[in-house]
Tab-separated table of C-alpha atoms in Angstrom:
chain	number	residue	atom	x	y	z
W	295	UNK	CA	88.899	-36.846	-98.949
W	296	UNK	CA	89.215	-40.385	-97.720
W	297	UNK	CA	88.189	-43.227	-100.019
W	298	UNK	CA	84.886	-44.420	-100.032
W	299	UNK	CA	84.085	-47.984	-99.672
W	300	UNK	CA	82.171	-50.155	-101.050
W	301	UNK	CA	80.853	-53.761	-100.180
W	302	UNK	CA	82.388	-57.273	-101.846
W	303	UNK	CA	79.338	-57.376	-104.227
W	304	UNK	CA	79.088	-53.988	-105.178
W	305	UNK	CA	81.715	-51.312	-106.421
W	306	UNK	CA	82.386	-47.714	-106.809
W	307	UNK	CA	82.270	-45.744	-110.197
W	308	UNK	CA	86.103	-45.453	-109.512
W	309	UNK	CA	86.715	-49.418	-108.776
W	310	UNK	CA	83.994	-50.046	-112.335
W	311	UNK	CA	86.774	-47.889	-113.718
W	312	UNK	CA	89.752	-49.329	-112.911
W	313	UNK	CA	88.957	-52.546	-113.489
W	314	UNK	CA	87.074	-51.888	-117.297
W	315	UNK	CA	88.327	-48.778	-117.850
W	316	UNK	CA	87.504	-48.086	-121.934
W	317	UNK	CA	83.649	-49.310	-120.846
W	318	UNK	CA	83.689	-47.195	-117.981
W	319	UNK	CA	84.611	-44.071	-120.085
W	320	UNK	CA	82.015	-45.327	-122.377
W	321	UNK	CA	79.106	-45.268	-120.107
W	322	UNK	CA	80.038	-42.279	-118.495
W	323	UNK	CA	80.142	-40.479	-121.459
W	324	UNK	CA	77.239	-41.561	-122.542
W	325	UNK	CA	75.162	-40.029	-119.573
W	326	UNK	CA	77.196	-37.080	-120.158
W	327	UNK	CA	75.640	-36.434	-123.643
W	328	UNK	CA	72.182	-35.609	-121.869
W	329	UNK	CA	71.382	-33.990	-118.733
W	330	UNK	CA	68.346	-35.452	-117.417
W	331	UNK	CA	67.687	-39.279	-117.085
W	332	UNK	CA	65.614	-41.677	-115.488
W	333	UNK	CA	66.004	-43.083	-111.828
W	334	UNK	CA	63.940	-46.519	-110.598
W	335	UNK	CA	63.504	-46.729	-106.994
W	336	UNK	CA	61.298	-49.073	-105.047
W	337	UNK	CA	58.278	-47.197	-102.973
W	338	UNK	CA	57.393	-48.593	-99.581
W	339	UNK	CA	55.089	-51.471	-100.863
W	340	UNK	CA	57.884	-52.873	-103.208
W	341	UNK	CA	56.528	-51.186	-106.261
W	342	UNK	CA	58.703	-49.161	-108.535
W	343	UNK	CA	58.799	-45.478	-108.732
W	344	UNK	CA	60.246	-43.912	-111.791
W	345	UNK	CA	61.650	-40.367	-111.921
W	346	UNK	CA	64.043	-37.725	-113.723
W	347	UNK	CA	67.390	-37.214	-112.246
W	348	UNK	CA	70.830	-35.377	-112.833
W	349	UNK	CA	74.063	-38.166	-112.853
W	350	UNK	CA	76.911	-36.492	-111.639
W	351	UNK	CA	80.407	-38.105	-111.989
W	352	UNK	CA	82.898	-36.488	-109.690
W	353	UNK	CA	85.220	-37.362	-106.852
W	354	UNK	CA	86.004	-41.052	-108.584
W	355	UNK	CA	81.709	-41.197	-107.835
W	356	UNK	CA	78.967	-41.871	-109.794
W	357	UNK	CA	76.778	-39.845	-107.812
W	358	UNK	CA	72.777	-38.886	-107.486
W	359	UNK	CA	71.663	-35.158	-106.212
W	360	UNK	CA	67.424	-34.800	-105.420
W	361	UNK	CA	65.738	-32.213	-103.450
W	362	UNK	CA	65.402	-32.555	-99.781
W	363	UNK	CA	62.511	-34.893	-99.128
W	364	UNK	CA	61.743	-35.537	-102.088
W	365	UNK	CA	60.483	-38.999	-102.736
W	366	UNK	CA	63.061	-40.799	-104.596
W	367	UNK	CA	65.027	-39.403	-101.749
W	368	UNK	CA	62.624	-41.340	-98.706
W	369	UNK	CA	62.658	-44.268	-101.090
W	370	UNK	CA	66.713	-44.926	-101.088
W	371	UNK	CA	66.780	-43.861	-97.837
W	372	UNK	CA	64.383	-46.534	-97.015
W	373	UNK	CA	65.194	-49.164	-99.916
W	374	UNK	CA	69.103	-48.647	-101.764
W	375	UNK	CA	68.443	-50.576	-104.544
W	376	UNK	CA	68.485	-48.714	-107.666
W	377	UNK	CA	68.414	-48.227	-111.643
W	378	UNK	CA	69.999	-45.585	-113.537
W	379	UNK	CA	68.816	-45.284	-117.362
W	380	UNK	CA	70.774	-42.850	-119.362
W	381	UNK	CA	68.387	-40.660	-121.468
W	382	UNK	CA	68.185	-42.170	-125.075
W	383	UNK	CA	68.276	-38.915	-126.793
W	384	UNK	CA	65.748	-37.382	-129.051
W	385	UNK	CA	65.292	-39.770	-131.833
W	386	UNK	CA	65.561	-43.360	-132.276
W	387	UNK	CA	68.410	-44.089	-133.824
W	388	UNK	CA	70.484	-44.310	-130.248
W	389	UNK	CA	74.082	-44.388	-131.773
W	390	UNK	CA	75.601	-44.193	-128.924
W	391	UNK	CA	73.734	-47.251	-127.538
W	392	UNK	CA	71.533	-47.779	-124.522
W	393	UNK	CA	73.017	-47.840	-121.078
W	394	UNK	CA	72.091	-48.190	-117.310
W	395	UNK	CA	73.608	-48.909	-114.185
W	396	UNK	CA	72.172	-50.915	-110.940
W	397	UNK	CA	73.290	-50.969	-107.214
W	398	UNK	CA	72.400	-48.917	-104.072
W	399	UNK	CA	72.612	-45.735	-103.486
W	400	UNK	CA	74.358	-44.627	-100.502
W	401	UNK	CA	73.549	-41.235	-98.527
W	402	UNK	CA	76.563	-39.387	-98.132
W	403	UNK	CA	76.336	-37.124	-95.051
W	404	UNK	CA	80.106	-36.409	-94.644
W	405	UNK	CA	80.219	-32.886	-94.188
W	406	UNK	CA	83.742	-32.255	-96.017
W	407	UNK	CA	82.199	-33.969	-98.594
W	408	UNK	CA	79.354	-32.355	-98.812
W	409	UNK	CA	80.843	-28.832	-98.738
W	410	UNK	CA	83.486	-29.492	-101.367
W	411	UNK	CA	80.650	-31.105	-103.683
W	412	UNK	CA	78.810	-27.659	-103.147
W	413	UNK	CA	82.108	-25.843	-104.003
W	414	UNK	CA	82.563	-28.170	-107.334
W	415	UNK	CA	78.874	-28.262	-108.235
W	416	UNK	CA	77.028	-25.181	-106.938
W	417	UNK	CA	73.770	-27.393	-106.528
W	418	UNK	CA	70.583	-25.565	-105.667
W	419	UNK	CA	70.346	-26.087	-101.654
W	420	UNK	CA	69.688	-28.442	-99.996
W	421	UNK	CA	69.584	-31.311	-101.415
W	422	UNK	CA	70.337	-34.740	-100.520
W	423	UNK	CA	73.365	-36.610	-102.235
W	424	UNK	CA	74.100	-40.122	-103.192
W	425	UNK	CA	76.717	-42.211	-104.155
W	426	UNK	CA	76.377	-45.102	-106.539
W	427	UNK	CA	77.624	-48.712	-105.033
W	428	UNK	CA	77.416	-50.337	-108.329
W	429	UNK	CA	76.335	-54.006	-109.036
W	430	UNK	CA	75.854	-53.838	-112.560
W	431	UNK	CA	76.471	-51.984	-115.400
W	432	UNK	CA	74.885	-52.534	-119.061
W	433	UNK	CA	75.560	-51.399	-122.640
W	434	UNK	CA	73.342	-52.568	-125.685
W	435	UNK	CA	74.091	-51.102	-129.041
W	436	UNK	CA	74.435	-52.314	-132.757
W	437	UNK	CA	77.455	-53.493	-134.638
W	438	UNK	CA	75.839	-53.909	-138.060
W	439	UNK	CA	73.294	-56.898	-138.244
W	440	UNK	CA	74.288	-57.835	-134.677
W	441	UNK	CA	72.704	-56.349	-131.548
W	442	UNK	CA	76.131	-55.605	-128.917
W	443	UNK	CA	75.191	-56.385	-124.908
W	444	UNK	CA	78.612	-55.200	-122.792
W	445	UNK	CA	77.634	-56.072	-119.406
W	446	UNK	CA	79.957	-55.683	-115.534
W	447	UNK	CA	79.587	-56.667	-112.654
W	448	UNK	CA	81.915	-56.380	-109.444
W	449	UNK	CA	84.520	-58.707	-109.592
W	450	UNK	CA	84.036	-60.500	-113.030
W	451	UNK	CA	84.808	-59.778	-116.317
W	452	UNK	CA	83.303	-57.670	-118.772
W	453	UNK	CA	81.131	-59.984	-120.915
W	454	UNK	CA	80.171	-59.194	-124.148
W	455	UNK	CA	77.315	-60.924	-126.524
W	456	UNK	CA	76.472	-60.607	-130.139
W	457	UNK	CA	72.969	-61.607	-131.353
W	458	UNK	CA	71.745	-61.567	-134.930
């Protein structure tokens, strides 16, 4: 599979992971510990729309599967911009802290690509898949007294800041 590109201000999950690689694994594992989780789009009046979705890390991707037509589908195909929430879990105690990513989602129609995610994934068909260009990715959890914000974005850094 060729690589997938991404633009100067954005990266893929694979570039996030290269570059931060222990905060990477982080986040990903923490959408891993829950299935479903919560997608933000932007509907055609610049209002947000906020839906369930599966996150599926594969192929060095961070990428986002929906039903054909569906509208969290028409609105990235109209609008890229995006928010990933990972689901906090069942109670409110959130050890594992709170995390979400940002970017645009890009509509891969590469057939090759498309047939070996089938192959990998056996989604229900068809479907529409995106990949994740990120621009930002966010942890918040608690160290003790001190509330923990991990934040990335494309070509900087990982920052970290403690508040009492």
């Amino acid at each position: 599979m060729a690589p997938m590109t991404s633009s100067p201000s954005t990266a893929s999950w694979g570039a996030f992971a290269a570059a931060e690689p222990v905060f990477a694994d982080t986040v990903r594992r923490r959408f891993q510990l829950y299935k479903h989780h919560v997608l933000a789009t932007l509907r055609a009046d610049g209002s947000p729309r906020v839906t369930g979705l599966e996150a599926d890390f594969r192929f060095d991707e961070l990428l986002l599967g929906m039903m054909p037509d569906s509208r969290k589908a028409l609105d990235l195909r109209r609008d890229p911009r995006f928010a990933l929430h990972a689901n906090p879990g069942p109670d409110a105690e959130m050890n594992d802290g709170d995390v979400r990513v940002s970017g645009r989602a890009v509509e891969i129609t590469d057939p090759e690509v498309i047939a070996r995610f089938i192959e990998e994934a056996t989604p229900p068909e068809p479907f529409h898949l995106f990949r994740a260009e990120l621009t930002e990715v966010v942890r918040v959890g608690l160290d003790g007294d001190f509330l923990v914000v991990e934040s990335w974005r494309p070509g900087q850094p990982l920052r970290t800041a403690r508040r009492k």
